[in-house]
PDB file of C-alpha atoms and ligand atoms in Angstrom:
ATOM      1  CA  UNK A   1       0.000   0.000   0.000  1.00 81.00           C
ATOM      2  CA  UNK A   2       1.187   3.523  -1.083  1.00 91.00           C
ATOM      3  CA  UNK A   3       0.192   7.218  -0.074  1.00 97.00           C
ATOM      4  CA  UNK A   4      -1.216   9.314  -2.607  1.00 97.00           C
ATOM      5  CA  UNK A   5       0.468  12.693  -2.711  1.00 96.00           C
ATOM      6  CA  UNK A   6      -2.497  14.173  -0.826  1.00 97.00           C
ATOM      7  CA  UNK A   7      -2.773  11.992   1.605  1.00 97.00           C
ATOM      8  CA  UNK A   8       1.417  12.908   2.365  1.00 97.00           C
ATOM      9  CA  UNK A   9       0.673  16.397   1.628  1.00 97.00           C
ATOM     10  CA  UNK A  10      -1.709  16.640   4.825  1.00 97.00           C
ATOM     11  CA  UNK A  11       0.938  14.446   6.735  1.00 97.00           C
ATOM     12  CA  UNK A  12       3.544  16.735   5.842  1.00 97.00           C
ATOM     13  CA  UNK A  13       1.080  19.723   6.492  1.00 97.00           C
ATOM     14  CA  UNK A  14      -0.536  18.879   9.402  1.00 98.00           C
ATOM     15  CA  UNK A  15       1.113  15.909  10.969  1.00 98.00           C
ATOM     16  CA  UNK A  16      -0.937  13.258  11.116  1.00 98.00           C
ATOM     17  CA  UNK A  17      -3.381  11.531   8.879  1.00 98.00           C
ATOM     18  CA  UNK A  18      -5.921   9.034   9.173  1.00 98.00           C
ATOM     19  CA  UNK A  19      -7.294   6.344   6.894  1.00 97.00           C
ATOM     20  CA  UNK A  20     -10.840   4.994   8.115  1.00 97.00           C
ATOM     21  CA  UNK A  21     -11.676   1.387   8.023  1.00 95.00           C
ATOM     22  CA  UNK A  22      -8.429   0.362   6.888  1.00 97.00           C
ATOM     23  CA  UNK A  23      -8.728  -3.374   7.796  1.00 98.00           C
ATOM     24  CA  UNK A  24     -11.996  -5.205   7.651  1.00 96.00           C
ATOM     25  CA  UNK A  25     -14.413  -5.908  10.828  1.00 96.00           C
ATOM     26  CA  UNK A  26     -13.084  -9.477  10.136  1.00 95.00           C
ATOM     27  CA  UNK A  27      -9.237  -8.629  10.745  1.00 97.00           C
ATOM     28  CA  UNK A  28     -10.220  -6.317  13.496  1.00 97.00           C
ATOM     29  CA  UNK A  29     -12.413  -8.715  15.618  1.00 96.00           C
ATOM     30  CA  UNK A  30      -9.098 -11.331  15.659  1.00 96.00           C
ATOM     31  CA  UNK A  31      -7.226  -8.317  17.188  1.00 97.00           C
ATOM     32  CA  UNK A  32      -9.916  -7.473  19.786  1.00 97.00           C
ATOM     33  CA  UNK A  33     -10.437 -10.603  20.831  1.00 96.00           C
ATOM     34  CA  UNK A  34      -6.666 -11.342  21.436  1.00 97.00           C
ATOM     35  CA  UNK A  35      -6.384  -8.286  22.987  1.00 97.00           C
ATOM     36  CA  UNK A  36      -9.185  -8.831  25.475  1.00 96.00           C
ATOM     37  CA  UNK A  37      -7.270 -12.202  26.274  1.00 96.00           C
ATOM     38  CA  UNK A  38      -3.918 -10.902  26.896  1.00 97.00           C
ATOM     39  CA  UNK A  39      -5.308  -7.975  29.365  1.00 96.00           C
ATOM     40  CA  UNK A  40      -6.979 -10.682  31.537  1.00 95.00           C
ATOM     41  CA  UNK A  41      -3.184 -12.313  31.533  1.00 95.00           C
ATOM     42  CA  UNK A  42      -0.732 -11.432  34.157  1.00 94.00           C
ATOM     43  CA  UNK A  43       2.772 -10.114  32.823  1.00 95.00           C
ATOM     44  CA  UNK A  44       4.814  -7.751  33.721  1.00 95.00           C
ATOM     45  CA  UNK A  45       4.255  -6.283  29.697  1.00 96.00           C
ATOM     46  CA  UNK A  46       0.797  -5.409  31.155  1.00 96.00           C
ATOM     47  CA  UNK A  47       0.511  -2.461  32.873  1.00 95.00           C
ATOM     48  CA  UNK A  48      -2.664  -1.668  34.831  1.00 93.00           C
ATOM     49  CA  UNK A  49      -4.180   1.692  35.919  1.00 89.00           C
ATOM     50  CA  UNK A  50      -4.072   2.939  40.032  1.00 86.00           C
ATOM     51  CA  UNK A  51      -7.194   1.214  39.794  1.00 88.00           C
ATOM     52  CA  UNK A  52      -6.361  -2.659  38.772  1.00 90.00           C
ATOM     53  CA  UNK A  53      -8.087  -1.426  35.567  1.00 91.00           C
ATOM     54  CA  UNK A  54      -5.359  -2.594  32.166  1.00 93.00           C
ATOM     55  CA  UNK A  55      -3.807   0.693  30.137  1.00 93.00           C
ATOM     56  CA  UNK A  56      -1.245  -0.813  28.178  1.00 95.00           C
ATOM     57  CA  UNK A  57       0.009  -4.258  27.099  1.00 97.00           C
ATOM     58  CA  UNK A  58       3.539  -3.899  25.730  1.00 97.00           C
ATOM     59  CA  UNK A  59       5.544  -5.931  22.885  1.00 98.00           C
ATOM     60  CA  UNK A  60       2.639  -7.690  22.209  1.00 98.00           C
ATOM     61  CA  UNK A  61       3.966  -8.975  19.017  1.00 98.00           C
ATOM     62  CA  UNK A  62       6.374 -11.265  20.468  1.00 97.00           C
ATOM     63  CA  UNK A  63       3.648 -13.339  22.624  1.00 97.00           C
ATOM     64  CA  UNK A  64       0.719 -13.340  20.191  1.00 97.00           C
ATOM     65  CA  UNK A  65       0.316 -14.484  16.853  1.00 97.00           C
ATOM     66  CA  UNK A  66      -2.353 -11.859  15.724  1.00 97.00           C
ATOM     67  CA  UNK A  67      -0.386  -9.382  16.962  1.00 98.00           C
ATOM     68  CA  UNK A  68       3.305 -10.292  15.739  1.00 98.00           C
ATOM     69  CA  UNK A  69       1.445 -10.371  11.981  1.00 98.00           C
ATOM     70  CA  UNK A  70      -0.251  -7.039  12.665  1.00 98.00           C
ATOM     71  CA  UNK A  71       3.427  -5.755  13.684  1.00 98.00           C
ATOM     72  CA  UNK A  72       4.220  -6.734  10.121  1.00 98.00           C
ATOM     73  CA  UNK A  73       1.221  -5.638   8.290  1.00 98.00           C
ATOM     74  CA  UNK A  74       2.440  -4.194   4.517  1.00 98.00           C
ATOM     75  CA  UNK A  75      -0.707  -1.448   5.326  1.00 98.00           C
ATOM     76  CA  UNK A  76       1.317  -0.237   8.203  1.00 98.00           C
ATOM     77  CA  UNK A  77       4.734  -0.844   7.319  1.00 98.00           C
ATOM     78  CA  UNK A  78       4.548   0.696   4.052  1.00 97.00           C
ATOM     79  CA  UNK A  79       3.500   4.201   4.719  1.00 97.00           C
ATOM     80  CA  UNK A  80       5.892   5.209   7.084  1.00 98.00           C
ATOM     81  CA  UNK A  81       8.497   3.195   4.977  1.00 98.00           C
ATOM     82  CA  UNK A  82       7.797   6.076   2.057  1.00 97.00           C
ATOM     83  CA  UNK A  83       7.513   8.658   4.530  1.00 97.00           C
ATOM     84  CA  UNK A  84      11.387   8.289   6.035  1.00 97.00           C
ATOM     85  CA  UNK A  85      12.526   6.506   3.346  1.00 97.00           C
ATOM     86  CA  UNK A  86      14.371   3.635   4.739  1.00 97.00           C
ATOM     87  CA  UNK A  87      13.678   0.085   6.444  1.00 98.00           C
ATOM     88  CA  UNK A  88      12.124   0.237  10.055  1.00 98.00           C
ATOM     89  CA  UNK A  89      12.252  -2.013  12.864  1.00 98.00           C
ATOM     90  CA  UNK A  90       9.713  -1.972  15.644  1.00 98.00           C
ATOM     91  CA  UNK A  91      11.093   0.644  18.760  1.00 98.00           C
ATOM     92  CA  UNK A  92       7.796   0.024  20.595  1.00 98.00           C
ATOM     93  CA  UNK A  93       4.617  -2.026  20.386  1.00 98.00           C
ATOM     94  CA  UNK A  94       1.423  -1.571  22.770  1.00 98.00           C
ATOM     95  CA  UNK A  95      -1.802  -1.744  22.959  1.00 98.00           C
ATOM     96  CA  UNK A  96      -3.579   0.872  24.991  1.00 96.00           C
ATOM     97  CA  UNK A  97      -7.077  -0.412  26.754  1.00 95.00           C
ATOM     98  CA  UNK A  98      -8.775   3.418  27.808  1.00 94.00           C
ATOM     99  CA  UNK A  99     -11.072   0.778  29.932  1.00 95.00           C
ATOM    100  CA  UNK A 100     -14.950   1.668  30.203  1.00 96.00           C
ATOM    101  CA  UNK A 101     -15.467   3.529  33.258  1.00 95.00           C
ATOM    102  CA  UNK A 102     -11.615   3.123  34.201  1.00 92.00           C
ATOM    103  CA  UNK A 103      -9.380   4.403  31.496  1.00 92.00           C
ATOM    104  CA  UNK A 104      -6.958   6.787  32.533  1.00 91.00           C
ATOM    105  CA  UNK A 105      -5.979  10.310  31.046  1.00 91.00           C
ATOM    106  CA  UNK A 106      -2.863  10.720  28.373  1.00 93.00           C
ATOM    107  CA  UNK A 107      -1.418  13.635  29.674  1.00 93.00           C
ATOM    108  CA  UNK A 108       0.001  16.171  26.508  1.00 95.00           C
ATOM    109  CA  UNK A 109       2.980  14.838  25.404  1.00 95.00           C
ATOM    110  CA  UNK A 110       5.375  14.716  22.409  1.00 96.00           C
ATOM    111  CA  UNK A 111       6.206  11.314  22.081  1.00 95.00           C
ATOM    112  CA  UNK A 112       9.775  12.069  20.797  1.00 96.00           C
ATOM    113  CA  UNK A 113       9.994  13.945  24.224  1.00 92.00           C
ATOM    114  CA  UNK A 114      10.068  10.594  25.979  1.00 93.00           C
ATOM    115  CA  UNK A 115      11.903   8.375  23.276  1.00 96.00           C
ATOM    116  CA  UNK A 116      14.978  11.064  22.880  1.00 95.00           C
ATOM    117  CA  UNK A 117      15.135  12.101  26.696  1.00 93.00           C
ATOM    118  CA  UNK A 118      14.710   7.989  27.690  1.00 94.00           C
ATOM    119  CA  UNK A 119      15.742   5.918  24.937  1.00 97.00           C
ATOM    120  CA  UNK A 120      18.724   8.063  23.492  1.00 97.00           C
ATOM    121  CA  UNK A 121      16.965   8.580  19.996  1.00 98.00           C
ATOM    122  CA  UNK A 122      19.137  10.643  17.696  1.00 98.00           C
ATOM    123  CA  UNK A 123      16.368  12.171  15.455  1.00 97.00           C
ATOM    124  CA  UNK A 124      12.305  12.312  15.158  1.00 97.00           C
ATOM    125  CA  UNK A 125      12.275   9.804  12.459  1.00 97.00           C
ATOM    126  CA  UNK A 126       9.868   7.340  14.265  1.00 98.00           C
ATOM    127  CA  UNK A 127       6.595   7.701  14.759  1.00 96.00           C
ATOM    128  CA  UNK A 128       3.547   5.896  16.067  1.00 96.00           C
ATOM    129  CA  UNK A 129       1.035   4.371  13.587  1.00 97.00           C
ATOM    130  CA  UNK A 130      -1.871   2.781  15.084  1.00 98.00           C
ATOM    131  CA  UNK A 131      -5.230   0.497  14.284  1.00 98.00           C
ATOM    132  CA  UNK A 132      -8.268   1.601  16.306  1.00 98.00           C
ATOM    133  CA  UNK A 133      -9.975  -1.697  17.898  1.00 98.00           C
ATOM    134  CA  UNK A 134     -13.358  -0.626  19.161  1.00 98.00           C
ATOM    135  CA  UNK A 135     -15.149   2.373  17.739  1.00 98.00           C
ATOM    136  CA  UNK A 136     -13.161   5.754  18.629  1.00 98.00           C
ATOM    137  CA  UNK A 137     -15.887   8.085  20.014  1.00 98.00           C
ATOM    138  CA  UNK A 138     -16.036  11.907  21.157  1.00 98.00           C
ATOM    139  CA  UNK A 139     -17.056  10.376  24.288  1.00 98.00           C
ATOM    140  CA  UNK A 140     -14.776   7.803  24.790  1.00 98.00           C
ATOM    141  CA  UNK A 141     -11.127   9.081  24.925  1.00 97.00           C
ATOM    142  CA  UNK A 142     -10.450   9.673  21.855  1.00 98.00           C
ATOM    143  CA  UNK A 143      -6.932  10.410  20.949  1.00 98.00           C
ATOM    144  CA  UNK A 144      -6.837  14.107  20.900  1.00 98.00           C
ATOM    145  CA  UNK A 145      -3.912  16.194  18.701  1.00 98.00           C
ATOM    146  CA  UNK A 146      -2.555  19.342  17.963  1.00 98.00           C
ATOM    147  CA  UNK A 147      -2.370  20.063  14.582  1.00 98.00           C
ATOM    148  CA  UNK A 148       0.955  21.269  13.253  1.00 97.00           C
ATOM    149  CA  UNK A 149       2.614  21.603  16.170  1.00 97.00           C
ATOM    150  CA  UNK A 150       5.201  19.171  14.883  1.00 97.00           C
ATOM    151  CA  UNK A 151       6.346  21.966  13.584  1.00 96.00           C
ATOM    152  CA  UNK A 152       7.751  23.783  17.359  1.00 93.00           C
ATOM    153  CA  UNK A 153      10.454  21.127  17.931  1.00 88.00           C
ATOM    154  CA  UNK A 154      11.563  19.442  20.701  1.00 89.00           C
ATOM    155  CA  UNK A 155       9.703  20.643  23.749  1.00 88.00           C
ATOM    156  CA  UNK A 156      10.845  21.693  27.034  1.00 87.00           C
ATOM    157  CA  UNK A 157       8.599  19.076  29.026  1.00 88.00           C
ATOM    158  CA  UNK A 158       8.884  17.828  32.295  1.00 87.00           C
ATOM    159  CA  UNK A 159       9.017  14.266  33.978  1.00 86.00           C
ATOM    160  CA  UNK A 160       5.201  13.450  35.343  1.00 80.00           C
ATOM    161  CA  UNK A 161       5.496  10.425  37.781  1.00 78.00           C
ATOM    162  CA  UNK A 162       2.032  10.687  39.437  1.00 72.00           C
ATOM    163  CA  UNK A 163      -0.376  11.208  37.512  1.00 74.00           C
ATOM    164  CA  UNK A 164      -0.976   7.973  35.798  1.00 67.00           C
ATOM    165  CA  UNK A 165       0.535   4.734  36.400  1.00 66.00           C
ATOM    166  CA  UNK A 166       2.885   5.435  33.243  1.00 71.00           C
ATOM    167  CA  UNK A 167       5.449   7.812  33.714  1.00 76.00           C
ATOM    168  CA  UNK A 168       5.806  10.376  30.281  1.00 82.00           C
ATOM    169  CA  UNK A 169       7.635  13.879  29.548  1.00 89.00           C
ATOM    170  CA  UNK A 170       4.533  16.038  29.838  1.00 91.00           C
ATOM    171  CA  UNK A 171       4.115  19.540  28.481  1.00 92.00           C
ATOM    172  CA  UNK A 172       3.496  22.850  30.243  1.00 92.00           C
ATOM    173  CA  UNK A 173      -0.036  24.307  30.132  1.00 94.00           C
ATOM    174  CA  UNK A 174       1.006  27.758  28.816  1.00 95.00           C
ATOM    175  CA  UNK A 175       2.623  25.580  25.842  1.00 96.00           C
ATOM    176  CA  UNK A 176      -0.197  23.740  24.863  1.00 96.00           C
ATOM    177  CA  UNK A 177      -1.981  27.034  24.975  1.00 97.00           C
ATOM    178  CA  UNK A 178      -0.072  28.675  22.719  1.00 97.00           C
ATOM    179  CA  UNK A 179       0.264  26.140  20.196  1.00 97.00           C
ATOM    180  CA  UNK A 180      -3.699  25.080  20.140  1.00 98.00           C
ATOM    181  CA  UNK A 181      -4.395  28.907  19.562  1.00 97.00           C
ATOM    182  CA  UNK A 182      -2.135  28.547  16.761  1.00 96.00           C
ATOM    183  CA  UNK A 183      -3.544  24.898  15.569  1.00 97.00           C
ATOM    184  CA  UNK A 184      -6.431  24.128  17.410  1.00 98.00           C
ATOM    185  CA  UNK A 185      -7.319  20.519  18.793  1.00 98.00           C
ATOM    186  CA  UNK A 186      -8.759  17.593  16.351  1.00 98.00           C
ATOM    187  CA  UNK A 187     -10.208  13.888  17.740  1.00 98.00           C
ATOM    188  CA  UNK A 188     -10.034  11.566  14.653  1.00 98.00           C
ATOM    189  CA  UNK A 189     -12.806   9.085  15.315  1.00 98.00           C
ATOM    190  CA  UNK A 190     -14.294   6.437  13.514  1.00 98.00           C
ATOM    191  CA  UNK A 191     -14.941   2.652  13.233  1.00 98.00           C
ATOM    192  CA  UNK A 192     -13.081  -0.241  14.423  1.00 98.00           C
ATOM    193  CA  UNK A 193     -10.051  -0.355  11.843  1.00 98.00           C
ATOM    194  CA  UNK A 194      -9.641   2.915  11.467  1.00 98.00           C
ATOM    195  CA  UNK A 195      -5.756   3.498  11.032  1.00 98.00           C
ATOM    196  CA  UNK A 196      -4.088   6.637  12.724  1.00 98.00           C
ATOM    197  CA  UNK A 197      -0.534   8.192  11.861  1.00 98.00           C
ATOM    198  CA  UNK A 198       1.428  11.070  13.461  1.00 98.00           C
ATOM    199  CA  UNK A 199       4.595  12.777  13.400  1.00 97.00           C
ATOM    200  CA  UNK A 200       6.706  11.937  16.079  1.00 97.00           C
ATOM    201  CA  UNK A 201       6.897  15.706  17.889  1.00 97.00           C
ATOM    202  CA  UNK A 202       2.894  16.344  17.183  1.00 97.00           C
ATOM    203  CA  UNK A 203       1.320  17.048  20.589  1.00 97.00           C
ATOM    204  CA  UNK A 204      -1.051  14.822  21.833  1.00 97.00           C
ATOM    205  CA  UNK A 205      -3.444  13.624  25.296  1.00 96.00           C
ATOM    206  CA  UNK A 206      -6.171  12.180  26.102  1.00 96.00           C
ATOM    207  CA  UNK A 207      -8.652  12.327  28.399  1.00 95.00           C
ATOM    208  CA  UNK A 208     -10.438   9.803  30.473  1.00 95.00           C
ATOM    209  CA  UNK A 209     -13.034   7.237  30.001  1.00 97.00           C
ATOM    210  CA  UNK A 210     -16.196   7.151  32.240  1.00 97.00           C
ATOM    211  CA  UNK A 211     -18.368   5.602  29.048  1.00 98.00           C
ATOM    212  CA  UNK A 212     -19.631   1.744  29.031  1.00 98.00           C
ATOM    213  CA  UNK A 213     -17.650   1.644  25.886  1.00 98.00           C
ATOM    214  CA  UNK A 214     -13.858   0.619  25.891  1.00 97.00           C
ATOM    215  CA  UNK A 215     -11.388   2.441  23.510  1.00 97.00           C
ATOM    216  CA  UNK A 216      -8.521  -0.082  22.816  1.00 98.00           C
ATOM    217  CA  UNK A 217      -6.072   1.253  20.604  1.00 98.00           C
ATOM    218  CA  UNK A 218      -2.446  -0.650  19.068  1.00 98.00           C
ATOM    219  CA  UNK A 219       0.094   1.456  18.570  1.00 98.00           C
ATOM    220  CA  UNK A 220       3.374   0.477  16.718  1.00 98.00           C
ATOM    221  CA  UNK A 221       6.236   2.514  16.945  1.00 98.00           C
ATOM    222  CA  UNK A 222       7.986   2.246  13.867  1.00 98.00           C
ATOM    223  CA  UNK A 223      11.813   3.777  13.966  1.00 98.00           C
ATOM    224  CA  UNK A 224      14.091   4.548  10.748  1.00 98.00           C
ATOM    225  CA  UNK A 225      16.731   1.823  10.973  1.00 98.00           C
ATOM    226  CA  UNK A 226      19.625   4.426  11.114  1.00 98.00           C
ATOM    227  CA  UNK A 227      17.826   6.381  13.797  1.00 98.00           C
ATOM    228  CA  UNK A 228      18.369   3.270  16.589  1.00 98.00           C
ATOM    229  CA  UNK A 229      18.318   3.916  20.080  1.00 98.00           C
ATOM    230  CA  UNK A 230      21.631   5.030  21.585  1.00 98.00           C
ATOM    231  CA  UNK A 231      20.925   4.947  25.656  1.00 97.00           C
ATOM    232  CA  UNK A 232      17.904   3.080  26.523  1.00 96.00           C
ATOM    233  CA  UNK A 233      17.167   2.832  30.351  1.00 95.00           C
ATOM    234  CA  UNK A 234      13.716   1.515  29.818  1.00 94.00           C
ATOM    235  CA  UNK A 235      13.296  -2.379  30.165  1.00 96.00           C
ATOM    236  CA  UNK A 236      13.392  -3.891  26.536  1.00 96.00           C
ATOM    237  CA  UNK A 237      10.112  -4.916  26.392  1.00 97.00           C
ATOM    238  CA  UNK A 238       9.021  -1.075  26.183  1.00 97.00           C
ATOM    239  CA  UNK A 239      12.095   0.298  24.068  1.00 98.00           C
ATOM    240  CA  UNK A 240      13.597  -2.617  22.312  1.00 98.00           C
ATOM    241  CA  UNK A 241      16.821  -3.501  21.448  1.00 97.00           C
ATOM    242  CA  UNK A 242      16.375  -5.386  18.078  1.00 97.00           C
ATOM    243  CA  UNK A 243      17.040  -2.761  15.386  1.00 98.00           C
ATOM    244  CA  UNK A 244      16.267  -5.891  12.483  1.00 97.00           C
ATOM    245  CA  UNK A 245      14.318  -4.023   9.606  1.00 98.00           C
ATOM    246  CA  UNK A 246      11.370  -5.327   9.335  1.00 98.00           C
ATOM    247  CA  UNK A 247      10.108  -7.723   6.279  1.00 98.00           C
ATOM    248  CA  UNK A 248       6.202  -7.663   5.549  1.00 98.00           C
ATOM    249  CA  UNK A 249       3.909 -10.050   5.626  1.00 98.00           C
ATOM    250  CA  UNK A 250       1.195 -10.571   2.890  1.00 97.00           C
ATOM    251  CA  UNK A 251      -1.516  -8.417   2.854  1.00 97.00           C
ATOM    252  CA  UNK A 252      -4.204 -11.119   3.783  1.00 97.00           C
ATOM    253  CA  UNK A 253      -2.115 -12.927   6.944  1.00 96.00           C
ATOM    254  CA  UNK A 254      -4.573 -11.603   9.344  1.00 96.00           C
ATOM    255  CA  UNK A 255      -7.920 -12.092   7.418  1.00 95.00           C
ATOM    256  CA  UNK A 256      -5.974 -15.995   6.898  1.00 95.00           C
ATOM    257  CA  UNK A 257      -5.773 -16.320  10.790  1.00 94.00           C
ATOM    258  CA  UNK A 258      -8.899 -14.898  11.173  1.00 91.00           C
ATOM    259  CA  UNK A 259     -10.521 -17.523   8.767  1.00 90.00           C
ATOM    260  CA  UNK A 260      -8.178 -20.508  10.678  1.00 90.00           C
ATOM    261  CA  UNK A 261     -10.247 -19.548  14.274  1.00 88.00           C
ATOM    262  CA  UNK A 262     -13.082 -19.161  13.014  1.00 84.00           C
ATOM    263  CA  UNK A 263     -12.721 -23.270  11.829  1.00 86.00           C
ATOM    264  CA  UNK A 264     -11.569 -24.060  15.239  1.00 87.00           C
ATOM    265  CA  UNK A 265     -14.234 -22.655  16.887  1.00 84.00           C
ATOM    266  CA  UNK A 266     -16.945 -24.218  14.636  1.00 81.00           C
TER     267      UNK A 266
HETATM  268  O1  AKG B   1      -3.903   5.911  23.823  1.00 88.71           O
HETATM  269  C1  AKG B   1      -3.948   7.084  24.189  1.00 88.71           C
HETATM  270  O2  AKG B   1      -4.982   7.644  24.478  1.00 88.71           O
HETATM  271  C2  AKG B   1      -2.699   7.910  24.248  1.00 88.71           C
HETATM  272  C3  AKG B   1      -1.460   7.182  23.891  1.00 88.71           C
HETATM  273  C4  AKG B   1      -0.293   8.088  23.731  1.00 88.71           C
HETATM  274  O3  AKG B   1      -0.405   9.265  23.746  1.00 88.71           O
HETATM  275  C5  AKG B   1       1.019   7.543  23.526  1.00 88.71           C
HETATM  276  O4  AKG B   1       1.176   6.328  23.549  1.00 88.71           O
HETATM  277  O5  AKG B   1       1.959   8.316  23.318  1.00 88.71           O
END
């Protein structure tokens, strides 16, 4: 799969881009159900919120099958691939639960913030791509960014180690001020399968969930093969320390597994 030149044009412009309904309510109901299995597991890749409740299950793609083909997906690898130019390998891999009632806010961050000031990244050439697994709502905790502001750098930001069970280089509140004045705030929602991309210094949070729904999200984090880390002090399964490029998978692997437990289970 290739970007059209519009479609990188309002990367480029605005820093992130999103592609609805990407992979089929087929593909997407392997992934949910997986993902619903491996929060009810106990590892330390699972993190859970103050309240028991899961937030994030890391490196999934090296437990689960669905997962470690989704980490390979061509409709995923390929876009980012054209954007930087080079092979990638996989700097992080999670999948965020925003729990009904229970999910906890995303402070505003830069993600680079954290991946340069705790990984030793040279260089904003990764970024996060992610596949929405339940419907992305206004009302659920949607992912919420600031449009352009890729374009301010490298942030000041400082280390938050309360607020949420997940420690992150959070931004100032007179900074995300100014630079919503100057871009304003979008929510991309939409169906299940729904694919999200965004530069690596684009601001970002998100808020809470007190809905019935759940918002699970999977997030790769797909690094330039040149840019590898340089200092990680974060245990491997959150920054990893294989910098092997990546080679695809075919296009239909997941919609293949999909069709293989759907005989099992009849
Ligand atoms: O899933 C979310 O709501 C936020 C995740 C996020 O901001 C991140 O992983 O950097």
């Amino acid at each position: 799969m290739r970007l059209t030149d519009t479609q990188l044009a309002q990367f480029h412009t605005e820093g992130w881009l999103f592609l609805p309904e990407l992979f089929s309510p087929e593909e997407v109901a392997v992934l949910r159900t997986e993902a619903q299995a491996i929060f009810r597991t106990e590892r330390q890749e699972i993190w859970r919120e103050k309240t028991g409740a899961p937030r994030t299950a890391f490196a999934a793609h090296t437990y689960n099958e669905a997962f470690r083909l989704l980490g390979a997906h061509p409709r995923l690898i390929r876009p980012v691939e054209q954007v930087f130019g080079e092979h990638l390998y996989m700097h992080q891999y999670k999948i965020n639960a925003k729990a009904a009632f229970d999910g906890e806010v995303w402070q505003w961050h830069q993600d680079y913030g954290t991946w340069q000031r705790d990984d030793g990244m040279p260089e904003p050439r990764a970024m996060n791509i992610s596949v929405y697994l339940d419907e992305v709502m206004p009302i659920n905790g949607p992912l919420m960014l600031v449009p352009r502001s890729q374009n301010a750098g490298d942030l000041e930001a400082s280390h938050d180690l309360q607020t949420t069970s997940y420690p992150l280089w959070t931004l100032d509140e007179a900074t995300v001020t100014r630079l919503v004045k100057q871009g304003g705030i979008v929510a991309p929602t939409g169906k299940a399968g729904g694919m999200l991309m965004f530069h690596g210094n684009l601001v970002h949070g998100s808020a809470g969930n007190i809905t019935p729904y759940p918002r699970k999200i999977v997030y790769l984090t797909l690094n330039a093969v040149s840019n590898y880390i340089r200092r990680p002090t974060r245990p491997d399964y959150i920054a990893h320390r294989d910098f092997t490029p990546i080679k695809t998978v075919d296009d239909n692997a997941l919609s293949r597994l999909a069709g293989a437990h759907r005989e099992a289970a009849e």
